[in-house]
Coordinates of C-alpha atoms in Angstrom, one line a residue:
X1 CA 1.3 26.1 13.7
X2 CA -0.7 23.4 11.6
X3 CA -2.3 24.8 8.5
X4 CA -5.8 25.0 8.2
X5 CA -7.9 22.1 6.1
X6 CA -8.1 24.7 3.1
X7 CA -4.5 25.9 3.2
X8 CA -1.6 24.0 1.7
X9 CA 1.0 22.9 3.7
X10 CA 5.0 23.0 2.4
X11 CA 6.0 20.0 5.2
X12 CA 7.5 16.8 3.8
X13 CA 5.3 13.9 3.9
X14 CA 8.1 11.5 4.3
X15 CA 8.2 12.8 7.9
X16 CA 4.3 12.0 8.2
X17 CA 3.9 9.6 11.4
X18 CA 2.5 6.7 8.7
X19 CA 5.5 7.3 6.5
X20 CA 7.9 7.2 9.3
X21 CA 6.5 4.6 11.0
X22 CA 6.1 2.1 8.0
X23 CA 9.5 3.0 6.5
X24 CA 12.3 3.6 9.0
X25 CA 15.4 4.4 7.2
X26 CA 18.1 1.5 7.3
X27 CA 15.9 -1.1 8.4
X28 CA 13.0 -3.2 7.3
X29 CA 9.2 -3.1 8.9
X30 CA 6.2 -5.1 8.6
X31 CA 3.2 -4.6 7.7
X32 CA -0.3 -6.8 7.3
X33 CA -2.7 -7.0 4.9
X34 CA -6.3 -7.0 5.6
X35 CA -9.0 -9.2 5.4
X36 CA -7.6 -10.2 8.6
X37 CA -8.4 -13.9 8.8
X38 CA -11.7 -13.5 7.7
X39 CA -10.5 -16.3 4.2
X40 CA -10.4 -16.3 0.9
X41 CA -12.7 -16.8 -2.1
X42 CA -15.7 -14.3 -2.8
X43 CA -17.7 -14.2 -0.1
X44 CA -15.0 -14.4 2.7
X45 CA -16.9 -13.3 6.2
X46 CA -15.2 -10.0 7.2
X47 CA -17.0 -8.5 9.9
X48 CA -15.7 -4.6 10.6
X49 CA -15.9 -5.5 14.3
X50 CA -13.5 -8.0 14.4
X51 CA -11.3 -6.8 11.8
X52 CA -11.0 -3.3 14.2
X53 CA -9.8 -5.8 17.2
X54 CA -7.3 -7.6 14.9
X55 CA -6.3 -4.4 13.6
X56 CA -5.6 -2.9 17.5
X57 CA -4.0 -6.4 18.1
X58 CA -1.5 -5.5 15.2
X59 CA -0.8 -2.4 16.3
X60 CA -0.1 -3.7 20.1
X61 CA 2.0 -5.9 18.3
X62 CA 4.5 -3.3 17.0
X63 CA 3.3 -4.4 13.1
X64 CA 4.1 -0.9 11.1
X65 CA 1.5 -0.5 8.8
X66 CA -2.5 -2.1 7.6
X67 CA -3.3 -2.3 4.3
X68 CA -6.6 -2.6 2.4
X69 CA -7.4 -3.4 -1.2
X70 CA -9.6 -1.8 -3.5
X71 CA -11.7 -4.1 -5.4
X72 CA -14.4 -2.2 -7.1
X73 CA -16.6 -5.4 -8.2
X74 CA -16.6 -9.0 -7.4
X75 CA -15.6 -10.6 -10.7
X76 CA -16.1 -14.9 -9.6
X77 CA -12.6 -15.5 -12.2
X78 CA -10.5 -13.9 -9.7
X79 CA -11.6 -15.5 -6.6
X80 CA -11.9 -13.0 -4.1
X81 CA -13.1 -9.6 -3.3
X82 CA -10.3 -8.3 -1.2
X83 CA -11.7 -7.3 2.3
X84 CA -15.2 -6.1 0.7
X85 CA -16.0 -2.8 2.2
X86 CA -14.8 0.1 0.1
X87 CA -11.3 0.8 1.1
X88 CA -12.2 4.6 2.0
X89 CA -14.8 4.1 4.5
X90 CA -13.3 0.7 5.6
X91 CA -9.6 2.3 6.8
X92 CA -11.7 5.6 7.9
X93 CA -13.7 2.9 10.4
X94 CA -10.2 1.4 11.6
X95 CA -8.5 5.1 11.8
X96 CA -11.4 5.9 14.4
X97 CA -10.3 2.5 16.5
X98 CA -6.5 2.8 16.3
X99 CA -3.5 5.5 17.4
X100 CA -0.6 4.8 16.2
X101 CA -0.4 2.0 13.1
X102 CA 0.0 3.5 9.4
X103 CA -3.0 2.8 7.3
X104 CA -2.5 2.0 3.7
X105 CA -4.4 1.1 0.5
X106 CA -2.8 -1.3 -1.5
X107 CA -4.1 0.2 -4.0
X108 CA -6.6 2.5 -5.7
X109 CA -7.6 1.5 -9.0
X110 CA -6.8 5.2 -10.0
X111 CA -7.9 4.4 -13.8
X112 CA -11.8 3.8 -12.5
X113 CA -11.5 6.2 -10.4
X114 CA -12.4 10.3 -10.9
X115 CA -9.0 11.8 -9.6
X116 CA -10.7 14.8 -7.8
X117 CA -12.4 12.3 -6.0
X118 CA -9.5 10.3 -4.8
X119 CA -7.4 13.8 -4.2
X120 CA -10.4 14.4 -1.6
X121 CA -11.0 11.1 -0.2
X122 CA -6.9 10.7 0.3
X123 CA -6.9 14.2 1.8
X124 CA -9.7 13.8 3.9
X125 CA -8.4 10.5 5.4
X126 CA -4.9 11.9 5.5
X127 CA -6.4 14.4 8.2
X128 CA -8.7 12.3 10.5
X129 CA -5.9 9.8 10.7
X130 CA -3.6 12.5 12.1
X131 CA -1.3 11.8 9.2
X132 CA -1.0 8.3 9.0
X133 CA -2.5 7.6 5.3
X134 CA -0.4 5.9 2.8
X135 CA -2.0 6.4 -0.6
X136 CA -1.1 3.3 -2.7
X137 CA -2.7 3.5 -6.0
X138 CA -2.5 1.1 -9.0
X139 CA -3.4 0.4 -12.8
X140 CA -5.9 -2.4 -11.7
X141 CA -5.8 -5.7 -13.3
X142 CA -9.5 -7.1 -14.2
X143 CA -10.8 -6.3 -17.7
X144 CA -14.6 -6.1 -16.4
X145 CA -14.3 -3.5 -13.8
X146 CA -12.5 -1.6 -17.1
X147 CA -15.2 -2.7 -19.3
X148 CA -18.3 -1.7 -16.3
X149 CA -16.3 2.0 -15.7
X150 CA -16.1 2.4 -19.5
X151 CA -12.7 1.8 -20.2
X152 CA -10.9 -0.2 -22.3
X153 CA -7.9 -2.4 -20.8
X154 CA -5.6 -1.2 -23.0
X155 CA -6.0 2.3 -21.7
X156 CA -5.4 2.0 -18.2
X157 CA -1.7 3.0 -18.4
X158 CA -2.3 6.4 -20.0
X159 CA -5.8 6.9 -17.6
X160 CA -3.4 6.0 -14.9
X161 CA -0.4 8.4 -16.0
X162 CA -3.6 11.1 -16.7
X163 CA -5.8 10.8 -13.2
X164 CA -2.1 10.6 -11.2
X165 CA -1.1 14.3 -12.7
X166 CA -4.6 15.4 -12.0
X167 CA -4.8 13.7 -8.4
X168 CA -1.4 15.5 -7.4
X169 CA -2.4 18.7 -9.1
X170 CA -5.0 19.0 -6.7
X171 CA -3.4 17.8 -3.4
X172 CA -0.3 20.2 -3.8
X173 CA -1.9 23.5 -5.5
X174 CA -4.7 26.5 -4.6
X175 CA -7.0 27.6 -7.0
X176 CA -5.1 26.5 -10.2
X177 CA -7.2 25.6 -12.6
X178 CA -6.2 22.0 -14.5
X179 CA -7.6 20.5 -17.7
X180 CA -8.0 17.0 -18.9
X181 CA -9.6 14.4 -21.0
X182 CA -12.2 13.8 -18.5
X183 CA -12.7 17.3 -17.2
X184 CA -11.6 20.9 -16.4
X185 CA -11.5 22.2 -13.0
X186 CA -11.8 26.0 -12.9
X187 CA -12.2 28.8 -10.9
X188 CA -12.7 25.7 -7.8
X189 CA -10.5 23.7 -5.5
X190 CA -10.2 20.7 -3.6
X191 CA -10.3 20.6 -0.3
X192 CA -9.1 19.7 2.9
X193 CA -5.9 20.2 1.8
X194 CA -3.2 17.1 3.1
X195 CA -1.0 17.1 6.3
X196 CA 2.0 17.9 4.1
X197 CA 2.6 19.1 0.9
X198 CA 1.2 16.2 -0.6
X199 CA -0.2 12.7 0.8
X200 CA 2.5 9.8 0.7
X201 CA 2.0 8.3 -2.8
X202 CA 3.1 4.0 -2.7
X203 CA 3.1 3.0 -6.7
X204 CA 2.1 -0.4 -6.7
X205 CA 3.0 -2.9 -9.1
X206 CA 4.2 -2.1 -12.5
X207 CA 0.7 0.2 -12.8
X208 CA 1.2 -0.4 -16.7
X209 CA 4.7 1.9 -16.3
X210 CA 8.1 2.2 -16.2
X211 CA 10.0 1.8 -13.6
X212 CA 11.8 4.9 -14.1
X213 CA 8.3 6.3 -14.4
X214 CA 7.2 5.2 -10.8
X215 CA 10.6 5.9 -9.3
X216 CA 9.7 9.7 -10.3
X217 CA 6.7 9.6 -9.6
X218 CA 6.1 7.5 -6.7
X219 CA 7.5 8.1 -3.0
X220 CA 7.8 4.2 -2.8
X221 CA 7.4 1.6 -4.4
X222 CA 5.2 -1.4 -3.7
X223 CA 6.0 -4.6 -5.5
X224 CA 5.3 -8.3 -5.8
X225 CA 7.7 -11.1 -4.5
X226 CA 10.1 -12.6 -6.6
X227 CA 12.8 -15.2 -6.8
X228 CA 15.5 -13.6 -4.3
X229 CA 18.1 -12.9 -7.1
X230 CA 15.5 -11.3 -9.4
X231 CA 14.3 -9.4 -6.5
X232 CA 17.9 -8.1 -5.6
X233 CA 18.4 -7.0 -9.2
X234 CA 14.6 -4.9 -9.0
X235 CA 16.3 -3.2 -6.1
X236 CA 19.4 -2.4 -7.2
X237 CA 17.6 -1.2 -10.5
X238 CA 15.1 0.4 -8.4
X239 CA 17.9 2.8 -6.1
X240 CA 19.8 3.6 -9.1
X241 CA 16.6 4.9 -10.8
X242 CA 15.4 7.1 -7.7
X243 CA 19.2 8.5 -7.6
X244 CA 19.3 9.7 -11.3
X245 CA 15.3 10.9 -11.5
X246 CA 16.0 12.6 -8.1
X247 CA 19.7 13.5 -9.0
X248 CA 20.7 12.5 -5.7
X249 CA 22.6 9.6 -4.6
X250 CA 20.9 10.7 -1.1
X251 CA 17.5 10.4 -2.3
X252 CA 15.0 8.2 -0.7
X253 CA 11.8 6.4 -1.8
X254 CA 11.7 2.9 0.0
X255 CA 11.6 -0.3 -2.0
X256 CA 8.1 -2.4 -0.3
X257 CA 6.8 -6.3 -1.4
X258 CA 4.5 -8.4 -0.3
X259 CA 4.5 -11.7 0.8
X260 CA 1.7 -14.3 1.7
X261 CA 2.6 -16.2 4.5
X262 CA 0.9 -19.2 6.2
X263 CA 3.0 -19.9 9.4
X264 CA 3.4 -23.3 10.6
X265 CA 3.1 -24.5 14.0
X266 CA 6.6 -26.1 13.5
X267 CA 9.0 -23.1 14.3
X268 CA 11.6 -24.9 12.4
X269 CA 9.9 -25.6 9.8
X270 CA 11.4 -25.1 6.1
X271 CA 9.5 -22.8 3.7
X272 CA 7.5 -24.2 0.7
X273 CA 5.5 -22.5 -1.8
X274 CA 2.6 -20.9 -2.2
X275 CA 1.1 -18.4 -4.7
X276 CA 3.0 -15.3 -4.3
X277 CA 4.6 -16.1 -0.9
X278 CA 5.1 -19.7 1.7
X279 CA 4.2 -21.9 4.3
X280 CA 6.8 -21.3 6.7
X281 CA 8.1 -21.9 10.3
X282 CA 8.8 -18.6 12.1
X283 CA 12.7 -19.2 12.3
X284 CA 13.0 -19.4 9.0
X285 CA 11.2 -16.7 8.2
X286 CA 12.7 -14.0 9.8
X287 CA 15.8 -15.4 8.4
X288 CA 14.3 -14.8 4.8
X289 CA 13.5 -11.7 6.2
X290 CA 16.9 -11.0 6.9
X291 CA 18.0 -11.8 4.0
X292 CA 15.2 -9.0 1.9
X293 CA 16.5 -6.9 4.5
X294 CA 20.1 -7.5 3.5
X295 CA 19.4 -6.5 -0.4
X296 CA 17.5 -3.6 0.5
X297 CA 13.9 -4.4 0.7
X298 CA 12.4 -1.8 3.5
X299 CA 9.2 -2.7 4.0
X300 CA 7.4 -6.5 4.1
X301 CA 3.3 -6.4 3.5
X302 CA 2.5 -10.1 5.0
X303 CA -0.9 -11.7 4.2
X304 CA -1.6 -14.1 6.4
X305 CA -2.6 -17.4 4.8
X306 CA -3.5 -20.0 7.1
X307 CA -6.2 -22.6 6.7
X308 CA -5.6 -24.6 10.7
X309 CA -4.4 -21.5 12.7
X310 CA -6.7 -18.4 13.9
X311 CA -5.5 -15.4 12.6
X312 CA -5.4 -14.2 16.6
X313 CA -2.8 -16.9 17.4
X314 CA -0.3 -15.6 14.1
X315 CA -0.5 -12.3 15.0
X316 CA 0.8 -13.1 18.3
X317 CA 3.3 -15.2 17.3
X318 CA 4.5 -12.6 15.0
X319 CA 4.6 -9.8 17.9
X320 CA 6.8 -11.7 20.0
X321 CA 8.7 -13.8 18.0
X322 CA 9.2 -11.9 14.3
X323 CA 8.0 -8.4 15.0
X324 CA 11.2 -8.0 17.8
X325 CA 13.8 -8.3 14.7
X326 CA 11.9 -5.8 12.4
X327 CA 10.3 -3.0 14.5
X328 CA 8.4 -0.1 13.1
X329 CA 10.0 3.3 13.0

C-alpha cells in the first residue's frame, strides 16, 4: 500500500522509476539538458510550449532523463541564464506533459536556498511526478547571487554541508525537531513526505567538498567532463570511495557527466572541441560513448549545441542512431 503524503515511507529510492530509468545498472543512459534549442546568451527564447513538445519528443526517443538548471539571477558575466523559468515550476509544467522520462535539476543552488523549502518543493515534485524526481543540488558558482542572498562566497561550502543535513532531516524524519544557524524547526514538520525514504539526491560538481564527502552523502554523483584519462582516474577514485563510506564493495551510487555536444551533419565526422564537450559526427560519438561507458561512466547529460541544426532534427538523430546503443533502464 503507498503511504500517505504525511507519512514516511522506508522504500529505497534507488528503485524510484526516475532513478531506475536514468541509471540502469551495468550500462550507460542519456540524458538531455534543457533549454532545448531555445540558444545561448541571456535572453535565449525558451518558450514552455515548445520546450514541453521537445521534452515528449525526448522521451519518444528513449533519452533517460531531462534536466533543468537553477539560475537564481541573470548575472551578464556568465552569459546565460540557464532555461529561465524557475526550475521548480518549470519541470512541475513538463511533469504534467510527460509519463515516463526522469526529471532532474542539475542543480539547486542549495546555499541560496532555505532547506525546508527545497525539502518541500523536492517532495512535492517527487509526488506529482509519480517518482521520477532527481534532486541535483549544488554549491553554485556566481559571487552576486551569494552577495544578493547575503552570503559570502567563501561560505557556500559549509551553507551547503549545513542546508544538505537540514534538507534530509526533513525528507526522511516525523516530527523531530532540528536546529540550525538559520533556524529551528519545532514541534512542526514538512510535508508531503517523498515516494521513498528520501528523494534521490545527484551531488553535482565538487559543491565546494570532498569527494569522499559527496560519495557519503550523495546517491550519485554528477560531474563535469574531463580529459578521458583524468576522467577514468575520477571514477576509479569515485567507486573506491562509495565502497569504503558505504563499506561495501556492492554498494551503488552511479558516476554521471555532462557533455555539450553540437552534432554535425557529417556522421563521420571527427570530434573537435568545444567548451566542456565537441562538435562531433554521430559515429564517433557513440564510440566516445563507448569508451565512458567502458571506464564506468553511467549516465551521459548531453547539451545540445548547435548553431545550423534545429534541435528537432538532433533529437531525432539521437533516437534512432545513438539512443539504440545506450537505452534507458
Amino acid at each position: 500500500m503507498t503511504p500517505g503524503p504525511c507519512e514516511r515511507s522506508d522504500a529505497d529510492p534507488r528503485l524510484l522509476p526516475g532513478y531506475a530509468r536514468t541509471f540502469a545498472e551495468g550500462r550507460l543512459t542519456l540524458g538531455l539538458a534543457f533549454p532545448l534549442g531555445a540558444g545561448g546568451g541571456l535572453s535565449p527564447d525558451v518558450d514552455p510550449g515548445r520546450q514541453v513538445a521537445l521534452a515528449r519528443a525526448a522521451e519518444e526517443g528513449g533519452i533517460a532523463a531531462l534536466w533543468a538548471r537553477d539560475i537564481p539571477l541573470r548575472v551578464p558575466s556568465f552569459g546565460d541564464v540557464g532555461q529561465v523559468y524557475d526550475p521548480w515550476v518549470f519541470l512541475t509544467h513538463v511533469a504534467a506533459h510527460t509519463n515516463r522520462i526522469a526529471l532532474g535539476t542539475a542543480a539547486v543552488v542549495l546555499p541560496v536556498r532555505h532547506p525546508l523549502h527545497v525539502a518541500k518543493s523536492a517532495a512535492s515534485l517527487d509526488r506529482i511526478c509519480g517518482g521520477r524526481f532527481l534532486l541535483g543540488v549544488a554549491s553554485g558558482d556566481r559571487p552576486e547571487e551569494f552577495r544578493a542572498f547575503g552570503l559570502e562566497q567563501g561560505e557556500r561550502g559549509e551553507r551547503f554541508r549545513e542546508h544538505l543535513s537540514v534538507l534530509r532531516h526533513a525528507l526522511t524524519t516525523e516530527m523531530r525537531g532540528v536546529r540550525w544557524s538559520g533556524g529551528w524547526m519545532h514541534s512542526a514538520d514538512v510535508v508531503p513526505k517523498p515516494t521513498a525514504s528520501s528523494v534521490p539526491l545527484v551531488i553535482t560538481g565538487s559543491s565546494q567538498q570532498s569527494m569522499r564527502y559527496n560519495a557519503e552523502h550523495g546517491d550519485a554523483w554528477l560531474t563535469y567532463p574531463r580529459e578521458f584519462t583524468a576522467q577514468r582516474r575520477a571514477v576509479a577514485q569515485w567507486r573506491g570511495l562509495v565502497a569504503e563510506t558505504s563499506g561495501t564493495v556492492e554498494a551503488r551510487k552511479p558516476f554521471a557527466q555532462s557533455l555539450r555536444v553540437d552534432l554535425a551533419e557529417d556522421p563521420h565526422e571527427e570530434a573537435s572541441p568545444l567548451t566542456f564537450g565537441f562538435r562531433i559526427g554521430r559515429r564517433r560519438l557513440v564510440a566516445h560513448l563507448r569508451e565512458l561507458e567502458g571506464i564506468g561512466v553511467d549516465h551521459v547529460v548531453l547539451g545540445p549545441a548547435s548553431r545550423t541544426r534545429s534541435v528537432d532534427e538532433v533529437i531525432d538523430e539521437l533516437a534512432e542512431h545513438v539512443v539504440p546503443h545506450f537505452p534507458a533502464g
